[in-house]
Tab-separated table of C-alpha atoms in Angstrom:
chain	number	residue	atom	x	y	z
A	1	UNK	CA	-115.961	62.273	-96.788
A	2	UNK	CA	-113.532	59.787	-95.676
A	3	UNK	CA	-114.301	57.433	-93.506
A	4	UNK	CA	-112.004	55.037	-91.131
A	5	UNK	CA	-112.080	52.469	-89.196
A	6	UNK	CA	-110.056	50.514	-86.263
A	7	UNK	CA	-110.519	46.944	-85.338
A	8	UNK	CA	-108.218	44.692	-83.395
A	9	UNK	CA	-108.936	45.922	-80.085
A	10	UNK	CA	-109.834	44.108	-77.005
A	11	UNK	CA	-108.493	42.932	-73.625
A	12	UNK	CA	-105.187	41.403	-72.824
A	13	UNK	CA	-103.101	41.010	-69.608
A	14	UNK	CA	-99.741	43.060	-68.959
A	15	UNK	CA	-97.213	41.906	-71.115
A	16	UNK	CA	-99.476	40.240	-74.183
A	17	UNK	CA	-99.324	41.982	-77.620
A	18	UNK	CA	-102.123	43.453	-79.690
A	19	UNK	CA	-102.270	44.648	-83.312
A	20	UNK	CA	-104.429	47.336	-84.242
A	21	UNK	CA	-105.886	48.043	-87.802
A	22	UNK	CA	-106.902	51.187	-89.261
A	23	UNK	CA	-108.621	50.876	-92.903
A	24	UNK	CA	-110.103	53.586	-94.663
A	25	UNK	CA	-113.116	53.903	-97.141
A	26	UNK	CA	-112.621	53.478	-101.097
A	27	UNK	CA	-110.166	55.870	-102.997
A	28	UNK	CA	-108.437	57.390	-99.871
A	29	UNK	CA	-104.831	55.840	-99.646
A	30	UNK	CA	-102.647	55.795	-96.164
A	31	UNK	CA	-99.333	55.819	-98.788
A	32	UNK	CA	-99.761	59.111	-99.793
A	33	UNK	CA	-101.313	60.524	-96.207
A	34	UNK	CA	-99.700	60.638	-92.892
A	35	UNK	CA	-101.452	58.708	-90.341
A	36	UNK	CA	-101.222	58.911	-86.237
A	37	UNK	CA	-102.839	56.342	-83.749
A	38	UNK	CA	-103.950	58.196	-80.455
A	39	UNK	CA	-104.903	57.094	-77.543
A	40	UNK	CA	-107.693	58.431	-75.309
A	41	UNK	CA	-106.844	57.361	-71.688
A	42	UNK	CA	-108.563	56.287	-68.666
A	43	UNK	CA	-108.432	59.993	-67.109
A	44	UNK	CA	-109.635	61.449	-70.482
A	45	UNK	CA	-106.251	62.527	-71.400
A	46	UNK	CA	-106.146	62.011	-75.545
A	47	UNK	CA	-102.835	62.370	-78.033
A	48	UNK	CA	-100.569	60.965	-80.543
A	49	UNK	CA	-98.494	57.958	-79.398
A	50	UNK	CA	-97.259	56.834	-83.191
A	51	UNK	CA	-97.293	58.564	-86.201
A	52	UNK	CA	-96.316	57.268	-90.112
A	53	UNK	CA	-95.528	60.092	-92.356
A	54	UNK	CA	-95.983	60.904	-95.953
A	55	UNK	CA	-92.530	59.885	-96.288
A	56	UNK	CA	-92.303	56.783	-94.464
A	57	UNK	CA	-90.779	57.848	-91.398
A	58	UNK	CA	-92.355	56.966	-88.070
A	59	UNK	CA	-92.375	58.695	-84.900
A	60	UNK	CA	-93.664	57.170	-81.390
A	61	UNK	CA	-94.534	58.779	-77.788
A	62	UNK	CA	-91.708	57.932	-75.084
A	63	UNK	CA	-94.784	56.085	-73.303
A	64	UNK	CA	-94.751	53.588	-76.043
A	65	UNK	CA	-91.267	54.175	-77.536
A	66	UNK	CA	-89.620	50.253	-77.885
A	67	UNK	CA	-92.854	48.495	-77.573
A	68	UNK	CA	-95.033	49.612	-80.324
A	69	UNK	CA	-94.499	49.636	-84.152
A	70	UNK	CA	-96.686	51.537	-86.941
A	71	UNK	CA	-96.748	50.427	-90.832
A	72	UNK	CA	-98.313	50.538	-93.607
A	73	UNK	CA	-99.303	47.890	-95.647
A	74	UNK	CA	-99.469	49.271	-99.226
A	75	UNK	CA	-101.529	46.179	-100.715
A	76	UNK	CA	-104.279	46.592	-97.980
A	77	UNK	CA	-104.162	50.012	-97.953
A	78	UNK	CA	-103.791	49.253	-93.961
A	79	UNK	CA	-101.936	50.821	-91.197
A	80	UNK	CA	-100.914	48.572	-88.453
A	81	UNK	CA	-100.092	49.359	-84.571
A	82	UNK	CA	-98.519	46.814	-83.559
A	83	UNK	CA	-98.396	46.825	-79.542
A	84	UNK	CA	-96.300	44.573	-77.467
A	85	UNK	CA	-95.473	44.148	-73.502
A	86	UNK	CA	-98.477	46.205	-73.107
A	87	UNK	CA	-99.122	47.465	-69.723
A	88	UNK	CA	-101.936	48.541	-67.259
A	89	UNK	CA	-101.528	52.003	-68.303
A	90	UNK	CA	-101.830	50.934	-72.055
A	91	UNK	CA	-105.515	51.185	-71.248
A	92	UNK	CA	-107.785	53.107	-73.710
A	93	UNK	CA	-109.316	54.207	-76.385
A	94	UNK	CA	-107.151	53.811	-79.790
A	95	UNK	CA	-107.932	56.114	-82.707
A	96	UNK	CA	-106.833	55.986	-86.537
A	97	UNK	CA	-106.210	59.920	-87.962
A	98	UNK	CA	-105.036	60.472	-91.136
A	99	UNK	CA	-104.872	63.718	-93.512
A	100	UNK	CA	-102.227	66.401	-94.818
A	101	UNK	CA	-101.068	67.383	-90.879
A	102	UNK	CA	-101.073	65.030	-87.927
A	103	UNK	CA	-102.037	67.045	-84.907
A	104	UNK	CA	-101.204	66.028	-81.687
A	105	UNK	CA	-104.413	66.798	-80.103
A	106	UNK	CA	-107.066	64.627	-80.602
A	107	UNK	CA	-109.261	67.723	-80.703
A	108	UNK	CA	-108.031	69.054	-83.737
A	109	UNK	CA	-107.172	65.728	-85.531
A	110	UNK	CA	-110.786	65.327	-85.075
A	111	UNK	CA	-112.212	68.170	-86.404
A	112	UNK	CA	-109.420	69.025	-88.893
A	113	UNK	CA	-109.055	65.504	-90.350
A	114	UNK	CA	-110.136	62.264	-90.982
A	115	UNK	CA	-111.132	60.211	-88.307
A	116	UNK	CA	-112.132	56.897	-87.270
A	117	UNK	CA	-114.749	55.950	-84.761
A	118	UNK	CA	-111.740	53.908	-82.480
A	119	UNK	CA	-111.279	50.380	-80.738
A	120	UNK	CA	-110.677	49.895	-76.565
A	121	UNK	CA	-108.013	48.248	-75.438
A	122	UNK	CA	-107.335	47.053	-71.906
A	123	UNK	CA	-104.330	45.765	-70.109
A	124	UNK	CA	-105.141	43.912	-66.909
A	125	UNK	CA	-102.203	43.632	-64.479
């Protein structure tokens, strides 16, 4: 199966910027897939905040709407997250999902998709 894989997490203060990776294993390519981060939050709570379709188009949360950017880099086969003026409530667990629909539930992504094994991020105020 396919296999990815976040890095780039770690622990910043409120308004510092983090970029997130999300590779995959060989012959599966993010150009031709849509891929979502999600975030798993402090109270459990665990969605979609960004989303790069098939097509190129990107979609992001309200929560994160303005600070954070998603792209693909087609010569790394390598979706970025890039996240600036983080805040406190930035806090969590970031996961990669990619595959022919991008749930919003983590749930489903999880089971339904491919799915990597995700990267924590904190924001300290």
């Amino acid at each position: 199966g396919v296999r990815l894989m976040e890095s780039g997490g770690g622990s910043v203060q409120a308004g510092e910027s983090l970029t997130l990776a999300c590779t995959s294993s060989a012959g599966y390519f993010f150009a031709t897939h849509g891929t979502g981060w999600y975030r798993r939050a402090s109270n459990g709570e665990c969605r979609i905040i960004a989303r790069r379709n098939s097509d190129g188009t990107t979609e992001y949360g309200d929560s994160v709407k303005g600070r954070f950017a998603i792209s693909l880099d087609r010569a790394k086969n390598t979706v970025y997250l890039q996240m600036n003026s983080l805040k406190p409530e930035d806090t969590g667990t970031y996961y990669c999902g990619s595959g022919g629909e991008l749930y919003t539930s983590c749930k489903f992504m999880r089971e339904l998709n491919n799915w990597g094994q995700g990267t924590q991020v904190t924001v300290s105020s």
